[in-house]
Coordinates of C-alpha atoms in Angstrom, one line a residue:
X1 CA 1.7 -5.6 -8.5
X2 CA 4.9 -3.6 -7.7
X3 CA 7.9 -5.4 -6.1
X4 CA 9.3 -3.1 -3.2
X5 CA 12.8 -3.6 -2.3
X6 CA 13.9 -4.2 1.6
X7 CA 17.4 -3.2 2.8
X8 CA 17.4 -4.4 6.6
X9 CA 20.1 -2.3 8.8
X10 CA 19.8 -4.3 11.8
X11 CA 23.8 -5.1 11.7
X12 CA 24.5 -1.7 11.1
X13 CA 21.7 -0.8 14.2
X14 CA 23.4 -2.9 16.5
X15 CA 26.8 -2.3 16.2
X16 CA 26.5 1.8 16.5
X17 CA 24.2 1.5 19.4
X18 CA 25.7 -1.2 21.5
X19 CA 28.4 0.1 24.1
X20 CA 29.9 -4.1 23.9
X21 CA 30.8 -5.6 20.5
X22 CA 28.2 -8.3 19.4
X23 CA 30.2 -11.5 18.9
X24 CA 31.2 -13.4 16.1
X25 CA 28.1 -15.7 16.4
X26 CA 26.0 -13.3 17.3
X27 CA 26.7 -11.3 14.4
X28 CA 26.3 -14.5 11.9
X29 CA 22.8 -16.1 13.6
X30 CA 21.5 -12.3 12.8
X31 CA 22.7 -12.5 9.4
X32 CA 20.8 -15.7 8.6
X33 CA 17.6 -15.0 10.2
X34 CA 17.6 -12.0 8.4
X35 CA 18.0 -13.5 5.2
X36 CA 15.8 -16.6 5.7
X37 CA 13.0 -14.0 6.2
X38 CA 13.0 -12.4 2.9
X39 CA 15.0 -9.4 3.2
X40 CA 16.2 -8.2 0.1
X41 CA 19.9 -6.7 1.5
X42 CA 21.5 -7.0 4.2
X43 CA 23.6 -4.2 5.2
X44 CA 26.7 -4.0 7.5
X45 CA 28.4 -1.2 9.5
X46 CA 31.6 0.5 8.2
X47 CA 34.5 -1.4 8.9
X48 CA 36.4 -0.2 11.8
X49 CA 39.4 -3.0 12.7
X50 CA 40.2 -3.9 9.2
X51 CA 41.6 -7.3 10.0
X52 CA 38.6 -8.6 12.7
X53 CA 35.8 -6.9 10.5
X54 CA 37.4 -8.5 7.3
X55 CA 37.6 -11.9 9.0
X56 CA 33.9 -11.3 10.1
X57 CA 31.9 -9.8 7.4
X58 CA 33.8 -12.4 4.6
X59 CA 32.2 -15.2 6.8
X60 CA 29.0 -13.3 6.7
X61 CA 28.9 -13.1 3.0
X62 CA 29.7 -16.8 2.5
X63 CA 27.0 -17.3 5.0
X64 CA 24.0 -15.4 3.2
X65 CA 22.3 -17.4 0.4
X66 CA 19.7 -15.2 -1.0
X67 CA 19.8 -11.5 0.2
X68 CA 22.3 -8.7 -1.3
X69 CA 25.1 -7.7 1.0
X70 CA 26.1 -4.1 1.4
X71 CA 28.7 -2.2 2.7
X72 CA 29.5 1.3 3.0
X73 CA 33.4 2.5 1.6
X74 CA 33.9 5.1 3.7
X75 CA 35.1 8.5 3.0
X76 CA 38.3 7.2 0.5
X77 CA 39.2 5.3 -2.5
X78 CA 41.0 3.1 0.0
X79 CA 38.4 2.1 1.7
X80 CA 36.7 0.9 -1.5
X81 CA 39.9 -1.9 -1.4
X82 CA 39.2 -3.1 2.1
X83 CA 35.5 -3.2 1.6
X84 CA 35.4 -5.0 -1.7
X85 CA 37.8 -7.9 0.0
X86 CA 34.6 -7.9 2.5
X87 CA 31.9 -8.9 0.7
X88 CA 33.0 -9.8 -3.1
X89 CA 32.3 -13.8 -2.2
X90 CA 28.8 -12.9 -1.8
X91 CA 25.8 -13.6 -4.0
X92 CA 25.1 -10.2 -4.5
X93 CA 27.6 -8.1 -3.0
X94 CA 26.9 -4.3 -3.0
X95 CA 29.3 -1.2 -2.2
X96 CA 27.6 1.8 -0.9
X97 CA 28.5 5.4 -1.0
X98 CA 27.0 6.9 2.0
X99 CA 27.5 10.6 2.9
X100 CA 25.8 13.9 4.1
X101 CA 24.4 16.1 1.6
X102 CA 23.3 18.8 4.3
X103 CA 26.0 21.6 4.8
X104 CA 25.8 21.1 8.5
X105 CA 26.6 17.7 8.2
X106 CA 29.4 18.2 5.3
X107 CA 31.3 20.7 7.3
X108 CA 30.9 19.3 10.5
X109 CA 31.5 15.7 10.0
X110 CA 34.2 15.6 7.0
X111 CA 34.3 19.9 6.7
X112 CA 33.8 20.0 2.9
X113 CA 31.7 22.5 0.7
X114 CA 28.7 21.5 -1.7
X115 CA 31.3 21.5 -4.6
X116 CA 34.1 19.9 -2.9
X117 CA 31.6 16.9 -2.0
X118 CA 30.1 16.1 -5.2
X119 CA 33.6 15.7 -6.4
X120 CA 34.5 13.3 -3.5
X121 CA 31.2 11.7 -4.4
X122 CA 31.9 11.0 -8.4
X123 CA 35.4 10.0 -7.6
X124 CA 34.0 6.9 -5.1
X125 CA 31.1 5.9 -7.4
X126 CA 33.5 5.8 -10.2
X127 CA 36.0 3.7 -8.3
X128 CA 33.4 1.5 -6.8
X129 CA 32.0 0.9 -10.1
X130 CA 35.3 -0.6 -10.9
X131 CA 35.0 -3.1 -8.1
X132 CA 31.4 -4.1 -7.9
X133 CA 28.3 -4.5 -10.5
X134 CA 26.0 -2.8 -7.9
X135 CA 27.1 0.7 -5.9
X136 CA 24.9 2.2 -3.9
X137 CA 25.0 6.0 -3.3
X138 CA 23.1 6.7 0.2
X139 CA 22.3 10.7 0.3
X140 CA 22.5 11.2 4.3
X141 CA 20.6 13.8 6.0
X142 CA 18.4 14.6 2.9
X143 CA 15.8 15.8 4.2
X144 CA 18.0 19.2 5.9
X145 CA 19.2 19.7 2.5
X146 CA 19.0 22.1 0.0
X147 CA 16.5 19.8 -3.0
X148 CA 17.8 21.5 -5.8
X149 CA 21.8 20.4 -3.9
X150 CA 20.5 16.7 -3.4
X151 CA 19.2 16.0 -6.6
X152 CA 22.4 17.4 -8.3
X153 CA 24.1 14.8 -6.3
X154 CA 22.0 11.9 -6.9
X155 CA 22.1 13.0 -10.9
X156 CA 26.1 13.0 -10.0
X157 CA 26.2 9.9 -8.4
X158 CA 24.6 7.6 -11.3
X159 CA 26.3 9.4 -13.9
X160 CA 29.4 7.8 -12.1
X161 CA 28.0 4.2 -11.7
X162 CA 25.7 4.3 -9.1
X163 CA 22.9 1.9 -9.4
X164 CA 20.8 3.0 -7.1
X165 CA 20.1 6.1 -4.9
X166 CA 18.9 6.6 -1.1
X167 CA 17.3 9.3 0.4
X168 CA 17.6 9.5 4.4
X169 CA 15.1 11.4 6.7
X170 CA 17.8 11.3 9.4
X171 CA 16.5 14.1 11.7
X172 CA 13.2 12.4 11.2
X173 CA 11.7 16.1 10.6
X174 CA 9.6 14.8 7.1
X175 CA 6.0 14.8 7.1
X176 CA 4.7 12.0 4.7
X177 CA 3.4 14.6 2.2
X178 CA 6.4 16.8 2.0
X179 CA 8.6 13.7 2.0
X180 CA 7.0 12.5 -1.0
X181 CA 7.3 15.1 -2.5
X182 CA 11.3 15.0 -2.8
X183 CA 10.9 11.1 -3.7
X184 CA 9.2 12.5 -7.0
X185 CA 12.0 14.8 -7.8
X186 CA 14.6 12.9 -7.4
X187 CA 12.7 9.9 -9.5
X188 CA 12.6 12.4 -12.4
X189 CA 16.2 13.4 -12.5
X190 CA 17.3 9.4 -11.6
X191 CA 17.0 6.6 -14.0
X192 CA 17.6 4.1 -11.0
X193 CA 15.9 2.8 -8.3
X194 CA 15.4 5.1 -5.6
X195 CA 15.4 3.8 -1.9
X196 CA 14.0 5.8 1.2
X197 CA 15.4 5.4 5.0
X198 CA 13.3 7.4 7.4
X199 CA 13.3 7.9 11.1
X200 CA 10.4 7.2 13.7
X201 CA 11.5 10.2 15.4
X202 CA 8.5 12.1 15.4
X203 CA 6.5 8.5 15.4
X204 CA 5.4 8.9 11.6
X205 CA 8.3 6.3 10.0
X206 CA 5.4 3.8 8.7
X207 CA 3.5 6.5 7.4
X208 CA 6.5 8.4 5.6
X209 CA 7.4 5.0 4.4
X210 CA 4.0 4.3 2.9
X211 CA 3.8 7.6 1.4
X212 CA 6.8 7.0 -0.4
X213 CA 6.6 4.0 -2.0
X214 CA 2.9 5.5 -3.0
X215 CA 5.4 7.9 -4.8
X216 CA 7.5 6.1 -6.3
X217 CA 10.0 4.9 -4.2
X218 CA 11.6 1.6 -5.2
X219 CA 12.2 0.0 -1.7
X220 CA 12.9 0.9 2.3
X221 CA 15.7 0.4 4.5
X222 CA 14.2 -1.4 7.7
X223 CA 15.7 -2.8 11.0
X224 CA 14.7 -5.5 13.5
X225 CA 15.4 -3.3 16.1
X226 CA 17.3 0.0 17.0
X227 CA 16.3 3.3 17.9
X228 CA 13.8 5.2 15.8
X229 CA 14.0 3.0 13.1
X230 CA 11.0 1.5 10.6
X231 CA 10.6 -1.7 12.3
X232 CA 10.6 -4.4 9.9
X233 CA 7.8 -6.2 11.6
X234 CA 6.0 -3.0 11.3
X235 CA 6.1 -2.7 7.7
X236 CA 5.8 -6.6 6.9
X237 CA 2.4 -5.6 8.6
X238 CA 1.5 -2.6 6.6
X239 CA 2.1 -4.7 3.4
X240 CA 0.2 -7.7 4.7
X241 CA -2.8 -5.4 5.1
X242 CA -2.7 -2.6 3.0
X243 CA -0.4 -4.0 0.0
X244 CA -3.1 -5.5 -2.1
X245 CA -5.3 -2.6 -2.2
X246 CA -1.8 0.1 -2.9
X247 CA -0.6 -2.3 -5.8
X248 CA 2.8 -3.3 -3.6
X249 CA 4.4 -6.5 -2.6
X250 CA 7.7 -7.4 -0.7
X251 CA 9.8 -10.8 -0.2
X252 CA 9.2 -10.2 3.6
X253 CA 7.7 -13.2 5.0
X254 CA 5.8 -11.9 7.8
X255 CA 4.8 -14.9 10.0
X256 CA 8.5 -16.0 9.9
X257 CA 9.4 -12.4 10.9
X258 CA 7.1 -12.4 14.2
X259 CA 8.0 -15.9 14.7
X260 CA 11.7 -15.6 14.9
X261 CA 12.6 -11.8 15.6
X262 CA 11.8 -12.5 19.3
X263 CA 14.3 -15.7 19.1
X264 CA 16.9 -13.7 17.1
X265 CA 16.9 -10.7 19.6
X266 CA 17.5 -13.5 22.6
X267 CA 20.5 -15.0 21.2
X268 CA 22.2 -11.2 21.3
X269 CA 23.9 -11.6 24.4
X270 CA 23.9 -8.5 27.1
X271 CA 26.3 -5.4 27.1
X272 CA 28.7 -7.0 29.5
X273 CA 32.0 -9.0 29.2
X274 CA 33.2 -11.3 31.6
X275 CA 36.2 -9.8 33.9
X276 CA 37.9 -13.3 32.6
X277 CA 37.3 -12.3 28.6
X278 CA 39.4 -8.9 29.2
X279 CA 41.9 -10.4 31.7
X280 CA 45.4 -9.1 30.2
X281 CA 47.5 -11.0 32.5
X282 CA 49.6 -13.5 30.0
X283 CA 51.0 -15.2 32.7
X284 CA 47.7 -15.8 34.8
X285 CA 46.6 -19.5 34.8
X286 CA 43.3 -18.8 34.8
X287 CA 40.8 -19.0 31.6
X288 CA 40.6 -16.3 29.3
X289 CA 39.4 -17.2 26.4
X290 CA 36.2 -19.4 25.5
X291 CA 33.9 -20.4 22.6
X292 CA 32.0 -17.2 23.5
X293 CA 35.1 -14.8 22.9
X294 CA 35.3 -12.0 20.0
X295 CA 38.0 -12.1 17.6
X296 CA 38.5 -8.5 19.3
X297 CA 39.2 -10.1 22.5
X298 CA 41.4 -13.1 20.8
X299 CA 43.3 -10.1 18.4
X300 CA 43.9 -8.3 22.0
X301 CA 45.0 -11.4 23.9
X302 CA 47.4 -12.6 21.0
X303 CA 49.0 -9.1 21.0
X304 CA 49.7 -9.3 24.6
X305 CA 51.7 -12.3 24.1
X306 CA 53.5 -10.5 21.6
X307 CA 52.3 -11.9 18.1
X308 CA 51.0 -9.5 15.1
X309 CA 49.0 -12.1 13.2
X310 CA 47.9 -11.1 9.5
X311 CA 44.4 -11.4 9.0
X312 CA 44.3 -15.2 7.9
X313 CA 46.0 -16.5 10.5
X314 CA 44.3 -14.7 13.0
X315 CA 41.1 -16.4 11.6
X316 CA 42.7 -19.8 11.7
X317 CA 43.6 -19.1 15.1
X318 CA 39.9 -18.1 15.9
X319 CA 38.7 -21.7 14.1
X320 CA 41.3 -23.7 16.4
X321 CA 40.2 -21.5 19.5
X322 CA 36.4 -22.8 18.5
X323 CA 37.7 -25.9 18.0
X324 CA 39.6 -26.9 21.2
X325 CA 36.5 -25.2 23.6
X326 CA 33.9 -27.5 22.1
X327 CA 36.3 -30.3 24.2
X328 CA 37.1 -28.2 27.4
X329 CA 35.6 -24.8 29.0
X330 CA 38.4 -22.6 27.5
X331 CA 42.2 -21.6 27.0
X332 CA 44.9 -19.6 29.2
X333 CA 47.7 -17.9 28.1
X334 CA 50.4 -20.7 27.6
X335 CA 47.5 -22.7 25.5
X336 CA 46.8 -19.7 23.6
X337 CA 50.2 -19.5 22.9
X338 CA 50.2 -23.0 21.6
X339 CA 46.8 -22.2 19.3
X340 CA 49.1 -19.8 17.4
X341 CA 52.0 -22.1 16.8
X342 CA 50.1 -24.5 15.7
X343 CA 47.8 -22.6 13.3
X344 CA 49.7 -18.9 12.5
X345 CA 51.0 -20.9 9.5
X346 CA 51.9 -18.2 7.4
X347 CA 51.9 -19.5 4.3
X348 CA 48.9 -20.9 2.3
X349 CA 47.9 -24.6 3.2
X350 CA 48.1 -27.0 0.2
X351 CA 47.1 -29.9 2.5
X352 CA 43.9 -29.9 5.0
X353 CA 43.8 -32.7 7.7
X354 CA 40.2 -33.9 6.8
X355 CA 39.5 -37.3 9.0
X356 CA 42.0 -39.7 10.7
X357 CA 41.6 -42.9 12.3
X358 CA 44.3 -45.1 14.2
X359 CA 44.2 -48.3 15.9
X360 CA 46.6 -49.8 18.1
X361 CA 47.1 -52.9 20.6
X362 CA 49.5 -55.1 22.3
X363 CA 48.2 -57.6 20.2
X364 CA 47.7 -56.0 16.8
X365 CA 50.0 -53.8 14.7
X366 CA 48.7 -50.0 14.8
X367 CA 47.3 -48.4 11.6
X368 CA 46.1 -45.4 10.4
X369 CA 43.9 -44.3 7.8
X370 CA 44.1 -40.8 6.9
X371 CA 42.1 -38.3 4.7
X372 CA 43.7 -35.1 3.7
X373 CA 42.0 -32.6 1.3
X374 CA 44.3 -30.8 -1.7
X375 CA 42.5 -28.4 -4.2
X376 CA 39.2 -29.8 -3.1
X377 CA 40.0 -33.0 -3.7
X378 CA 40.5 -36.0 -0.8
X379 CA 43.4 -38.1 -0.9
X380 CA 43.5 -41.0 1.4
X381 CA 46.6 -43.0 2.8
X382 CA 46.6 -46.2 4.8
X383 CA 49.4 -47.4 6.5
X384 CA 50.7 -50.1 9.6
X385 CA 53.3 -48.6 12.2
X386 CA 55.7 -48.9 15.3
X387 CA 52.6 -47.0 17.1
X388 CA 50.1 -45.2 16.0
X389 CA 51.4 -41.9 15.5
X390 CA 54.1 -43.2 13.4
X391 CA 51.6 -45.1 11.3
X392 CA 49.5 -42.2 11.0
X393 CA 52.7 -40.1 9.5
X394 CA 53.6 -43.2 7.2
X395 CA 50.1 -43.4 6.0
X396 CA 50.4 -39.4 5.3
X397 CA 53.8 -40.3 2.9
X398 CA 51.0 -43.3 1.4
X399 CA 48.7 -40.3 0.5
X400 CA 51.1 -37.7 -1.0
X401 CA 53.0 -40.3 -2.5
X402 CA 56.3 -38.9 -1.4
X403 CA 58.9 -39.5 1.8
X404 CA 61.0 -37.2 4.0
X405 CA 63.5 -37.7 6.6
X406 CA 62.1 -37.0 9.8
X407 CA 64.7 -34.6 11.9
X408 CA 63.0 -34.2 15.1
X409 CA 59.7 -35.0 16.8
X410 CA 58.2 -33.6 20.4
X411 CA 55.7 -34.2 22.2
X412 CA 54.3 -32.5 25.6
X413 CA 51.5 -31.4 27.8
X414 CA 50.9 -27.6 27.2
X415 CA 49.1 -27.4 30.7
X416 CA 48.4 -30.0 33.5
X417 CA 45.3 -31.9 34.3
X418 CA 42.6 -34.3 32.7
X419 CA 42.1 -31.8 30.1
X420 CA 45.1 -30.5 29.2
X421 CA 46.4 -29.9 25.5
X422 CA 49.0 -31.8 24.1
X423 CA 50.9 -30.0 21.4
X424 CA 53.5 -31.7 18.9
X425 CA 56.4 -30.7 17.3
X426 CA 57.9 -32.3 13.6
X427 CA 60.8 -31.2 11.7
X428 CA 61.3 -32.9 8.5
X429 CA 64.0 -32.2 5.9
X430 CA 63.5 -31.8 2.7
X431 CA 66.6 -31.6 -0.4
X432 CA 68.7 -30.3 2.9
X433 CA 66.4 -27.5 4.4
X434 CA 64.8 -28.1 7.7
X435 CA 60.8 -26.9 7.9
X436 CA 59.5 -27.1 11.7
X437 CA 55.6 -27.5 11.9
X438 CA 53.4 -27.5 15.3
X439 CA 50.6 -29.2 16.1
X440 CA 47.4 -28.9 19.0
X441 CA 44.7 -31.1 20.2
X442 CA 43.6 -32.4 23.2
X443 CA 44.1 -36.1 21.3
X444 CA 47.9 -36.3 21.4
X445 CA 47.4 -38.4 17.5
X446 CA 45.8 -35.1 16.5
X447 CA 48.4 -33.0 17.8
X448 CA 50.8 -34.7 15.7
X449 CA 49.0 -35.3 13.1
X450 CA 48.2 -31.5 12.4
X451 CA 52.3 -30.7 13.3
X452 CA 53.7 -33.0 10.2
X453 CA 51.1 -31.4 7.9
X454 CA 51.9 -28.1 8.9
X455 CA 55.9 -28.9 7.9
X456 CA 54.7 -30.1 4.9
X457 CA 52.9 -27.6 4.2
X458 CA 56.0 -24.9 4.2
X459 CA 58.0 -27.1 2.0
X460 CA 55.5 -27.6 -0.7
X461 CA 55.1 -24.0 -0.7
X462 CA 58.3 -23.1 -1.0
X463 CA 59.7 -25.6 -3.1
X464 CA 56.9 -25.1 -5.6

């Protein structure tokens, strides 16, 4: 029985057909199904915004457990950089090469010659090799190609480090026969696994598929759903049926494909935003940000207040944005505002604020028991106070073992009413140097809990 590899493009689908970005969840639940399903890869669009696409597709990597994730580089060695930072926490992480072998699509699109591209072609596989164990080299547009051109380029492309090679029916203009065909050509001149992606332009994508992997193909690049794509469903089905008597097999795991493609598809919200999600207004009171929010929409809103966050601390702005809307509906401007003081930290964090827990009384001393984390490791401190939040910063000193004079401390409301956010300010000084740290939460303890960490953090960062 012959194992067929499945690629699933849904991600890739999605994102070029939708006018609306999906959102951050959306783009992770879709990610999971698809590998909890059996799905051999799991492909993602070309990155776009380099710092909310980074943010996105790193979490998606650490998020898949079993399936390959793929990305394409783009059109320069550069690229290969910015993609690599994407997806090199993954399991199987996997940098594709994908660009038009037919001259209507080389001029048009990137207006290069034959020649000129198989250069461009050897020089990515050869840097992508460098990066990543498994490079993928996706001929697009095979199929209105010249076959003697596309095979010189596949033969290009794993002489360079390609480890496998695609063939796209893009036009969808392939019968199953003459499609085939090509598969066998290129199988002779490629030592490698050789992938098909074909289009149900013409309504013959199963059949094309089928035919294919009769001929040698070593897997198919499906999607959940899109436009004249092989539907995954579809082809589970094909296998499920047909596979026993062709000699073929997948990891699909067709019940759990029809049983949650219908759930997966729900969660992907409609192409509309919220005329409170684009408000640009920085001074406007009203909510503009919730737990449903993009990082485009956050990355737009923090700019109109006049930051320029690098890409971590625009993540750890995102997390505190999470954070804070799981307690209230969502976050205005001068909040927002406060989000980024308090978690923009621009350096690396040494210490994590893991648990706390205070107690206090007019007839007991207050205490505090706090857990931070440091190199994955928890230290704990436990301490008595004037008050809780000066127990819970003497039981921090208990933890790290160390004390500094504390310059300055502030507390206030960032906005007005039974939910508002109370953010903290701590300076402490350290061998003469002041360090300023902010904190945010709608528990005041919090607030200054996370504000004394954040000082500490820039002086053990500097001073180390």
């Amino acid at each position: 029985m012959r194992k067929i590899y499945v690629s699933d493009f849904t991600l890739k689908e999605l994102v070029s057909e939708r006018k609306v970005p999906l959102l951050f969840r959306e783009k992770t639940a879709i990610a999971k199904c698809i590998d909890n399903f059996g799905a051999d890869a799991i492909e993602l669009a070309e990155i776009k915004k380099v710092k909310e696409d980074t943010i996105v597709y790193r979490t998606i990597a650490f998020a898949v457990k079993n399936s390959a994730v793929a990305i394409p580089v783009g059109f320069t060695v550069d690229g290969i950089e910015n993609a690599w930072n994407c997806i090199k926490d993954a399991v199987k992480p996997c940098l594709q090469i994908a660009l038009p072998v037919s001259t209507v699509q080389m001029e048009y699109s990137y207006h290069v010659k034959d020649k000129k591209m198989i250069v461009k072609i050897a020089e990515l596989c050869a840097a992508a090799k460098e990066k990543c164990a498994d490079v993928e080299f996706v001929a697009l547009d095979a199929t209105r190609a010249d076959a003697d051109f596309v095979k010189e380029v596949c033969k290009t492309a794993v002489e360079n480090g390609a480890t496998a090679v695609t063939i796209c029916d893009d036009a969808g203009i392939s019968m199953p026969v003459e499609f085939s065909e090509l598969i066998k050509a290129i199988k002779k001149e490629c030592n490698v696994p050789v992938f098909v992606k074909v289009s149900d332009a013409i309504n013959m994508a199963v059949a094309v598929a089928t035919y294919a992997v009769m001929s040698g193909a070593d897997g198919v690049k499906t999607a959940v759903t899109g436009k004249n794509v092989l539907r995954t469903d579809e082809f589970a089905d094909i296998i499920t049926v047909k596979g026993e008597s062709l000699g073929i097999s997948t990891s699909l795991q067709t019940t759990e494909i029809h049983r949650d493609i219908d759930a997966m598809l729900k969660s992907v919200s409609c192409d509309s935003l919220t005329e409170s999600a684009d408000s640009k207004d920085s001074d406007s009171k009203d909510v503009f940000l919730d737990s449903s929010s993009t990082l485009t929409q956050l990355s737009s809103a923090v700019s109109d207040l006049g930051y320029d966050l690098s890409d971590e601390d625009l993540g750890n702005v995102y997390k505190e944005l999470l954070r804070v809307c799981n307690k209230k509906s969502g976050v205005g401007a001068k909040e927002l505002e406060a989000l980024v003081a308090s978690s923009a930290m621009q350096v690396p964090s040494t210490y994590h604020v893991k648990s706390y827990t205070t107690t206090s009384g007019n007839l007991i001393s207050a205490m505090a028991n706090i857990i931070l984390t440091k190199d994955g490791e928890e230290i704990c401190g436990v301490s008595v106070g004037d008050g809780p939040i000066d127990a819970a910063f003497r039981a921090i000193e208990s933890s790290i073992g160390f004390h500094y004079e504390l310059d300055d401390f502030q507390v206030q409301a960032v906005t007005g009413g039974k939910e508002s956010i109370g953010s903290s300010f701590v300076r402490l000084r350290s061998n003469g140097k002041l360090y300023s740290g902010n904190g945010i939460s709608t528990d005041i303890v919090g607030a200054s809990i996370r504000a004394y960490v954040n000082a500490l953090n820039k002086i053990v960062f500097e001073e180390n």
